[in-house]
Amino acid sequence: MVLKKNPNIMSKKIFIKTFGCQMNEYDSNRIFDAVKKIGFEKTDKYEDANCYLLNTCHIRDKAKEKVYHEIGRVKKIFREKKKPIVIVAGCVAQAENQEMLKREPYIDIVIGPQSYHKINDAILNFLKNKKKEEETEFDTISKFNYLSQIKNKDSKVSSFLTIQEGCDKFCHFCVVPYTRGPEYSRPFNQIINEAKELIQSGAKEIILLGQNVNAYSYDEEDKEYRISDLLITLDSFDKLERIRYTTSHPKDMTDDLINVYKNSSKLMPLVHLPVQSGSNKILNLMNRKHSIEEYVLIYEKLKKINSKIEFSSDFIIGYPEEDEQDFKMTMELIEKIKFINSYSFIFSPRPGTVAADLKLVDQKKSKQRLEVIQKKLFDNQIQTNKSLENKILNVLVENKMKDGIKLFGRTEYMTSVIFDGNIENIGKIVQVEITSSNQNSLFGKLTESSKKKVA
């Protein structure tokens, strides 16, 4: 199938606003790769757009209302101008579908995450017939087959690559199985070919993405390909410097994946592994399918392989029936593992999930617990960053800061580093001496040896 530009709609401009996770960022990039084929250029100025696309996320609280608020803002911006085509994409679009078109007439197209291969037809049909469209079928195979024919020209130093979508875990608090569908793993060679395209476009780091990324499993010719096979293959690519993957589930942290850390020189030593709670009682109520003992065993196996491996995680505070003992267990787990970077939130019910109608923990209590846990997690971050002062770290330089003077890069543990340098450093791993730090970032100066390499 040859995809050609349509000469009738050249020089149209699309503004894409992305909410939520890294997969949405990847999706937005691939959406743009698709709409380029029908003549759209990307604009960073929303007021110049002929097409305004919101790629939405349903994970956080009030996600739906945020979308309608954003549409209200767009209406004001274009009050005195020609209305753009307004598209709502992503997980809120999937969850709300036809309801969005009924509630907000300003929206023209609603398209779910598994229907992005239909976006060009939807836009062209709307331009021709002015007929509103809703596309929210789960058709993951067709989507990735279509997108595999379009080069991924993401030229970022650190680039995302989706390998798996959807979820079969059905955690009682989570909407992902309903908005992204069942677990689907892309063909192995399709992923490797896209990785090669990214590397050709300048990617030095690839981050493999999936709702359950380590559940990746693709069968071909009597062989099962796992995420471990992908990691080993990527490790062999000369021009690729770093490999990461997110988000993992403890249930799928199998020994073949753990063992990759023994031999891979490019797989980074930060493991993001959401635990959600330190209490087995709460994990069982959440339907998480793993125990704290199993989680700690994964931690111990990885630390035994490489003592420099560190963990980050996600925590839900105030899940229904959480009591002081459950909360204490979560604090004990944090004390044991000393997560260097984590996300924590008060439980927020999601319509359609098992936990949606459960009795909430007193909100005042939940807020107090969140404050306690965040202080502990943030203290861990601050102490970790403080311990790196006066040390020399390897930093992959990603871009220039908005001030146009300093450079931005990341350590092996994903920590942000801001330092003086020049554009020749971008895309390279340089050595930076850390001079100061705060909770989220490190600050430093390029070492003399790194300066000489560039010169």
Coordinates of C-alpha atoms in Angstrom, one line a residue:
M1 CA 0.0 0.0 0.0
V2 CA 1.5 3.3 -1.1
L3 CA 0.5 6.4 0.9
K4 CA 0.4 9.6 -1.1
K5 CA -0.1 13.2 -0.1
N6 CA -3.4 14.7 -1.2
P7 CA -2.5 17.8 -3.1
N8 CA -5.9 19.4 -2.4
I9 CA -5.2 20.1 1.2
M10 CA -1.5 21.1 1.3
S11 CA -0.3 23.6 3.8
K12 CA -2.8 22.9 6.5
K13 CA -1.5 23.1 10.0
I14 CA -2.2 20.9 13.0
F15 CA -1.7 21.7 16.6
I16 CA -1.5 18.6 18.9
K17 CA -1.8 18.9 22.6
T18 CA -0.9 15.7 24.6
F19 CA -2.0 14.8 28.0
G20 CA -0.8 11.9 30.2
C21 CA 1.6 9.1 29.7
Q22 CA 4.6 8.4 27.5
M23 CA 2.4 6.2 25.2
N24 CA 0.3 9.2 24.5
E25 CA 3.4 11.1 23.5
Y26 CA 4.4 8.3 21.2
D27 CA 0.8 8.2 19.8
S28 CA 0.8 11.9 19.1
N29 CA 4.1 11.5 17.2
R30 CA 2.7 8.7 15.1
I31 CA -0.6 10.6 14.5
F32 CA 1.5 13.5 13.0
D33 CA 3.5 11.0 10.9
A34 CA 0.1 9.9 9.5
V35 CA -1.5 13.3 8.9
K36 CA 1.6 14.5 7.1
K37 CA 0.5 12.2 4.3
I38 CA -2.6 14.3 3.7
G39 CA -0.7 17.6 3.7
F40 CA -0.6 18.7 7.3
E41 CA 2.3 20.5 8.9
K42 CA 2.8 20.7 12.7
T43 CA 2.5 24.1 14.4
D44 CA 3.4 25.1 17.9
K45 CA 1.0 28.1 17.7
Y46 CA -2.5 26.9 18.3
E47 CA -4.0 30.1 16.9
D48 CA -2.5 29.2 13.5
A49 CA -4.1 25.7 13.4
N50 CA -6.6 24.5 10.8
C51 CA -6.8 21.3 13.0
Y52 CA -6.7 21.2 16.8
L53 CA -6.2 17.7 18.2
L54 CA -6.3 16.8 21.9
N55 CA -4.7 13.5 22.8
T56 CA -6.3 12.7 26.1
C57 CA -5.6 10.6 29.2
H58 CA -8.2 8.9 31.5
I59 CA -5.9 8.0 34.4
R60 CA -6.0 11.2 36.5
D61 CA -8.9 12.7 38.3
K62 CA -11.5 14.8 36.4
A63 CA -9.9 13.8 33.0
K64 CA -13.1 14.2 31.2
E65 CA -13.9 17.7 32.5
K66 CA -10.4 18.8 31.7
V67 CA -11.1 18.0 28.0
Y68 CA -14.3 20.0 28.0
H69 CA -12.5 22.9 29.7
E70 CA -9.8 22.7 27.0
I71 CA -12.4 22.8 24.3
G72 CA -14.0 25.8 25.9
R73 CA -10.6 27.5 25.7
V74 CA -10.2 26.7 22.0
K75 CA -13.7 28.2 21.4
K76 CA -12.6 31.5 22.9
I77 CA -9.3 31.5 20.9
F78 CA -11.1 31.0 17.6
R79 CA -14.1 33.1 18.3
E80 CA -13.1 35.7 15.8
K81 CA -11.3 33.3 13.5
K82 CA -12.3 30.4 11.2
K83 CA -13.0 27.4 13.3
P84 CA -10.4 24.6 13.1
I85 CA -11.3 20.9 12.8
V86 CA -11.5 19.8 16.4
I87 CA -10.4 16.2 17.2
V88 CA -10.5 14.5 20.6
A89 CA -8.3 11.4 20.6
G90 CA -7.0 9.0 23.2
C91 CA -8.5 7.3 26.3
V92 CA -11.1 9.9 27.2
A93 CA -12.3 9.7 23.6
Q94 CA -12.5 5.9 23.9
A95 CA -14.4 6.0 27.2
E96 CA -16.9 8.7 26.2
N97 CA -17.2 8.2 22.4
Q98 CA -20.6 9.4 21.0
E99 CA -21.4 11.2 24.3
M100 CA -18.6 13.7 23.5
L101 CA -20.2 14.7 20.1
K102 CA -23.6 15.0 21.8
R103 CA -22.4 17.1 24.7
E104 CA -20.0 19.4 22.8
P105 CA -21.0 20.3 19.2
Y106 CA -17.7 22.1 18.7
I107 CA -16.0 18.7 18.6
D108 CA -15.9 17.3 15.0
I109 CA -14.1 13.9 15.3
V110 CA -13.7 11.5 18.3
I111 CA -11.1 8.8 17.8
G112 CA -9.9 6.1 20.2
P113 CA -6.3 4.9 20.7
Q114 CA -6.8 1.8 18.6
S115 CA -8.3 3.7 15.6
Y116 CA -5.4 6.1 14.7
H117 CA -5.0 4.3 11.3
K118 CA -8.4 5.8 10.4
I119 CA -7.5 9.4 11.2
N120 CA -6.7 10.5 7.7
D121 CA -10.0 9.1 6.3
A122 CA -11.9 10.7 9.1
I123 CA -10.3 14.1 8.4
L124 CA -10.8 13.9 4.7
N125 CA -14.5 12.8 5.1
F126 CA -15.1 15.7 7.4
L127 CA -13.6 18.2 5.0
K128 CA -15.7 16.8 2.2
N129 CA -19.0 16.2 3.9
K130 CA -18.8 18.1 7.2
K131 CA -20.1 15.0 8.9
K132 CA -19.0 14.4 12.4
E133 CA -17.3 11.0 13.1
E134 CA -16.6 8.7 16.0
E135 CA -14.1 5.9 15.6
T136 CA -13.6 3.8 18.8
E137 CA -13.3 0.2 17.7
F138 CA -10.5 -2.0 19.2
D139 CA -8.5 -2.7 16.0
T140 CA -4.9 -2.8 17.3
I141 CA -3.5 -5.1 14.6
S142 CA -4.7 -2.9 11.7
K143 CA -3.5 0.2 13.5
F144 CA 0.1 -1.1 13.9
N145 CA 0.1 -2.7 10.4
Y146 CA -0.8 0.7 9.0
L147 CA 1.6 2.7 11.1
S148 CA 4.5 0.3 10.2
Q149 CA 4.2 1.5 6.6
I150 CA 4.9 5.1 7.7
K151 CA 8.4 5.9 8.9
N152 CA 8.7 7.0 12.5
K153 CA 10.7 10.1 12.0
D154 CA 10.9 11.1 15.6
S155 CA 14.4 12.8 15.7
K156 CA 14.7 13.1 19.5
V157 CA 17.8 11.9 21.2
S158 CA 15.6 9.9 23.5
S159 CA 12.7 8.3 21.6
F160 CA 9.6 6.3 22.7
L161 CA 8.7 3.0 20.9
T162 CA 5.5 1.2 21.7
I163 CA 5.9 -2.6 21.8
Q164 CA 2.7 -3.6 23.6
E165 CA -0.7 -2.1 24.3
G166 CA -3.7 -2.9 26.5
C167 CA -4.1 -4.9 29.7
D168 CA -5.6 -8.2 30.8
K169 CA -4.8 -7.6 34.5
F170 CA -8.1 -5.8 35.5
C171 CA -6.8 -4.1 38.6
H172 CA -9.9 -2.9 40.3
F173 CA -9.0 0.8 40.2
C174 CA -7.9 1.0 36.6
V175 CA -9.6 2.0 33.3
V176 CA -6.9 0.9 31.0
P177 CA -8.5 -2.5 30.0
Y178 CA -11.6 -0.5 28.9
T179 CA -9.8 2.3 27.1
R180 CA -6.9 0.5 25.5
G181 CA -8.4 -3.0 25.2
P182 CA -6.8 -6.4 25.8
E183 CA -3.1 -7.0 25.8
Y184 CA -1.6 -7.0 22.3
S185 CA 2.1 -7.4 21.4
R186 CA 3.4 -6.1 18.1
P187 CA 5.3 -8.4 15.8
F188 CA 9.0 -8.6 16.8
N189 CA 10.4 -7.6 13.4
Q190 CA 8.0 -4.7 13.1
I191 CA 9.4 -3.3 16.4
I192 CA 13.0 -3.9 15.4
N193 CA 12.5 -2.1 12.0
E194 CA 11.0 0.9 13.8
A195 CA 13.9 0.9 16.2
K196 CA 16.3 1.1 13.3
E197 CA 14.3 4.0 11.8
L198 CA 14.6 5.9 15.1
I199 CA 18.3 5.2 15.4
Q200 CA 18.8 6.5 11.8
S201 CA 16.9 9.6 12.8
G202 CA 19.4 10.2 15.6
A203 CA 17.9 8.4 18.6
K204 CA 20.7 7.5 21.1
E205 CA 18.2 6.1 23.7
I206 CA 15.0 4.1 23.1
I207 CA 12.4 3.7 25.7
L208 CA 10.1 0.7 25.1
L209 CA 6.5 1.4 26.0
G210 CA 3.5 -0.7 27.0
Q211 CA 0.7 -0.6 29.5
N212 CA 2.2 -3.9 30.6
V213 CA 5.5 -3.6 28.7
N214 CA 7.1 -6.7 30.3
A215 CA 4.1 -8.8 29.3
Y216 CA 5.3 -8.5 25.7
S217 CA 4.9 -11.9 24.0
Y218 CA 4.8 -12.5 20.3
D219 CA 4.7 -16.0 18.7
E220 CA 6.1 -16.6 15.3
E221 CA 7.3 -19.9 13.7
D222 CA 7.1 -21.8 16.9
K223 CA 9.2 -19.3 18.8
E224 CA 8.0 -17.0 21.5
Y225 CA 9.6 -13.6 21.5
R226 CA 9.7 -11.8 24.9
I227 CA 10.8 -8.4 26.0
S228 CA 14.1 -10.0 26.9
D229 CA 14.6 -10.9 23.2
L230 CA 13.9 -7.3 22.2
L231 CA 16.4 -5.9 24.8
I232 CA 19.1 -8.3 23.7
T233 CA 18.6 -7.4 20.0
L234 CA 18.6 -3.6 20.7
D235 CA 21.8 -4.0 22.8
S236 CA 23.6 -5.2 19.6
F237 CA 22.9 -1.9 17.7
D238 CA 26.2 0.1 17.7
K239 CA 24.7 3.6 17.5
L240 CA 22.2 3.0 20.3
E241 CA 23.6 4.1 23.7
R242 CA 20.8 3.5 26.2
I243 CA 17.7 1.3 26.5
R244 CA 14.8 1.6 29.0
Y245 CA 11.3 0.2 29.3
T246 CA 8.1 1.2 31.1
T247 CA 5.6 0.5 32.6
S248 CA 6.1 -3.0 34.1
H249 CA 3.9 -5.2 36.2
P250 CA 5.5 -7.3 39.0
K251 CA 3.7 -10.4 37.8
D252 CA 5.6 -10.3 34.5
M253 CA 9.0 -9.6 35.9
T254 CA 10.3 -13.0 34.8
D255 CA 13.8 -14.5 35.2
D256 CA 14.6 -14.1 31.5
L257 CA 14.1 -10.4 31.8
I258 CA 15.9 -10.1 35.1
N259 CA 18.9 -12.0 33.6
V260 CA 19.3 -9.4 30.8
Y261 CA 20.7 -7.1 33.4
K262 CA 23.6 -9.5 33.8
N263 CA 25.0 -9.0 30.3
S264 CA 23.5 -5.8 28.8
S265 CA 25.7 -2.8 28.8
K266 CA 23.0 -0.5 27.5
L267 CA 20.0 -1.5 29.7
M268 CA 19.8 1.3 32.3
P269 CA 19.9 0.4 36.0
L270 CA 16.6 2.1 36.9
V271 CA 13.7 -0.2 37.3
H272 CA 10.3 1.4 37.4
L273 CA 8.0 -1.2 38.9
P274 CA 4.7 0.0 40.3
V275 CA 3.8 -1.7 43.6
Q276 CA 0.8 0.5 44.6
S277 CA 0.7 -0.6 48.3
G278 CA 2.9 -2.3 50.9
S279 CA 0.0 -4.3 52.2
N280 CA -1.0 -7.7 50.9
K281 CA -4.5 -7.1 52.0
I282 CA -4.8 -4.0 49.9
L283 CA -3.0 -5.6 46.9
N284 CA -5.6 -8.4 47.1
L285 CA -8.4 -5.9 47.2
M286 CA -6.9 -4.1 44.2
N287 CA -6.6 -7.4 42.3
R288 CA -2.9 -6.7 41.7
K289 CA -2.0 -10.5 41.4
H290 CA 1.3 -10.1 43.2
S291 CA 2.3 -10.1 46.9
I292 CA 4.8 -7.9 48.7
E293 CA 7.0 -10.9 49.2
E294 CA 7.2 -11.5 45.5
Y295 CA 7.9 -7.8 44.9
V296 CA 10.8 -7.9 47.4
L297 CA 12.2 -11.1 45.8
I298 CA 12.4 -9.3 42.4
Y299 CA 14.2 -6.4 44.1
E300 CA 16.6 -8.8 45.8
K301 CA 17.3 -10.7 42.6
L302 CA 18.1 -7.5 40.7
K303 CA 20.3 -6.1 43.4
K304 CA 22.2 -9.4 43.6
I305 CA 22.9 -9.1 39.8
N306 CA 23.9 -5.4 40.1
S307 CA 24.0 -3.5 43.4
K308 CA 23.7 -0.2 41.4
I309 CA 20.2 -1.0 40.2
E310 CA 17.7 1.3 41.8
F311 CA 13.8 1.3 41.9
S312 CA 11.1 3.8 41.3
S313 CA 7.4 3.1 41.8
D314 CA 3.8 4.2 42.0
F315 CA 1.7 4.3 45.1
I316 CA -2.1 4.7 45.6
I317 CA -2.9 6.1 49.0
G318 CA -6.3 5.8 50.7
Y319 CA -7.6 2.8 48.7
P320 CA -10.9 1.6 50.1
E321 CA -10.4 -0.3 53.4
E322 CA -6.8 0.9 53.8
D323 CA -6.2 1.3 57.6
E324 CA -3.3 2.5 59.7
Q325 CA -1.6 -0.9 59.6
D326 CA -1.8 -1.1 55.8
F327 CA -0.3 2.4 55.5
K328 CA 2.4 1.5 58.0
M329 CA 3.3 -1.5 55.8
T330 CA 3.7 0.8 52.8
M331 CA 6.0 3.1 54.8
E332 CA 8.1 0.0 55.8
L333 CA 8.4 -1.0 52.1
I334 CA 9.6 2.4 51.2
E335 CA 12.1 2.3 54.0
K336 CA 13.4 -1.1 52.9
I337 CA 13.7 -0.4 49.1
K338 CA 14.4 3.4 49.3
F339 CA 12.8 4.2 45.9
I340 CA 14.8 7.0 44.3
N341 CA 11.8 8.4 42.3
S342 CA 8.2 7.7 42.7
Y343 CA 4.6 8.9 42.0
S344 CA 2.0 8.9 44.7
F345 CA -1.7 9.8 44.6
I346 CA -4.9 9.6 46.7
F347 CA -7.2 6.9 45.3
S348 CA -9.7 8.4 42.9
P349 CA -12.6 6.2 41.7
R350 CA -12.9 5.7 37.9
P351 CA -16.4 5.1 36.4
G352 CA -16.8 1.5 35.2
T353 CA -14.2 0.0 37.4
V354 CA -14.8 -2.4 40.3
A355 CA -13.5 0.1 42.8
A356 CA -15.8 2.9 41.5
D357 CA -18.6 2.3 44.0
L358 CA -16.5 1.3 47.1
K359 CA -16.7 3.3 50.3
L360 CA -13.9 5.9 50.3
V361 CA -11.4 6.3 53.2
D362 CA -11.9 9.5 55.0
Q363 CA -10.4 12.2 52.7
K364 CA -8.8 14.1 55.5
K365 CA -7.0 10.9 56.6
S366 CA -6.0 10.1 53.1
K367 CA -4.5 13.6 52.6
Q368 CA -2.5 13.2 55.8
R369 CA -1.2 9.9 54.7
L370 CA -0.3 11.2 51.3
E371 CA 1.7 14.1 53.0
V372 CA 3.6 11.6 55.1
I373 CA 4.4 9.3 52.3
Q374 CA 5.4 12.1 49.9
K375 CA 7.7 13.6 52.5
K376 CA 9.4 10.2 52.8
L377 CA 9.6 9.7 49.1
F378 CA 10.8 13.2 48.4
D379 CA 13.4 13.0 51.2
N380 CA 14.8 9.9 49.4
Q381 CA 15.0 11.8 46.2
I382 CA 16.7 14.8 47.9
Q383 CA 19.2 12.6 49.7
T384 CA 20.0 10.5 46.6
N385 CA 20.6 13.7 44.6
K386 CA 22.6 15.3 47.4
S387 CA 24.9 12.2 47.5
L388 CA 25.8 12.8 43.8
E389 CA 27.2 16.3 44.4
N390 CA 30.9 16.6 43.6
K391 CA 30.8 13.3 41.6
I392 CA 31.3 12.9 37.8
L393 CA 28.3 11.3 36.0
N394 CA 27.7 10.2 32.5
V395 CA 24.9 12.3 31.0
L396 CA 23.1 11.8 27.7
V397 CA 22.5 15.3 26.4
E398 CA 19.0 15.7 24.9
N399 CA 18.5 19.3 24.1
K400 CA 19.1 23.0 24.9
M401 CA 17.1 24.6 27.7
K402 CA 14.6 27.3 26.8
D403 CA 17.0 29.9 28.0
G404 CA 19.2 29.0 25.0
I405 CA 22.3 28.8 27.2
K406 CA 22.3 25.7 29.3
L407 CA 22.0 22.1 28.1
F408 CA 19.6 19.4 29.4
G409 CA 20.4 15.7 29.8
R410 CA 19.7 12.7 32.0
T411 CA 21.8 10.3 34.1
E412 CA 21.5 6.5 33.8
Y413 CA 18.8 6.8 36.5
M414 CA 16.7 9.3 34.5
T415 CA 17.6 12.2 36.7
S416 CA 17.6 15.6 35.0
V417 CA 20.9 17.3 34.7
I418 CA 21.3 21.0 33.7
F419 CA 24.8 22.3 32.8
D420 CA 26.7 24.7 30.6
G421 CA 27.7 23.3 27.2
N422 CA 27.2 23.8 23.5
I423 CA 25.0 22.3 20.8
E424 CA 27.8 19.9 19.7
N425 CA 27.2 18.0 23.0
I426 CA 23.6 17.2 22.0
G427 CA 23.2 13.5 21.3
K428 CA 26.4 12.5 23.1
I429 CA 27.1 11.0 26.4
V430 CA 29.3 13.5 28.3
Q431 CA 30.8 13.6 31.7
V432 CA 29.4 16.2 34.0
E433 CA 30.7 17.2 37.5
I434 CA 27.7 17.7 39.7
T435 CA 28.0 21.0 41.7
S436 CA 24.5 21.2 43.3
S437 CA 21.1 19.6 43.4
N438 CA 17.5 19.9 44.4
Q439 CA 14.6 17.3 44.7
N440 CA 14.2 16.8 40.9
S441 CA 17.4 17.9 39.2
L442 CA 21.2 18.0 39.3
F443 CA 23.3 21.0 38.2
G444 CA 26.9 20.8 37.1
K445 CA 29.6 21.6 34.7
L446 CA 31.2 19.8 31.8
T447 CA 34.5 18.1 32.7
E448 CA 37.6 19.2 30.9
S449 CA 37.9 15.8 29.2
S450 CA 34.4 16.1 27.7
K451 CA 35.2 19.7 26.5
K452 CA 38.3 18.4 24.7
K453 CA 36.3 15.6 23.0
V454 CA 33.9 18.2 21.5
A455 CA 36.7 20.6 20.6

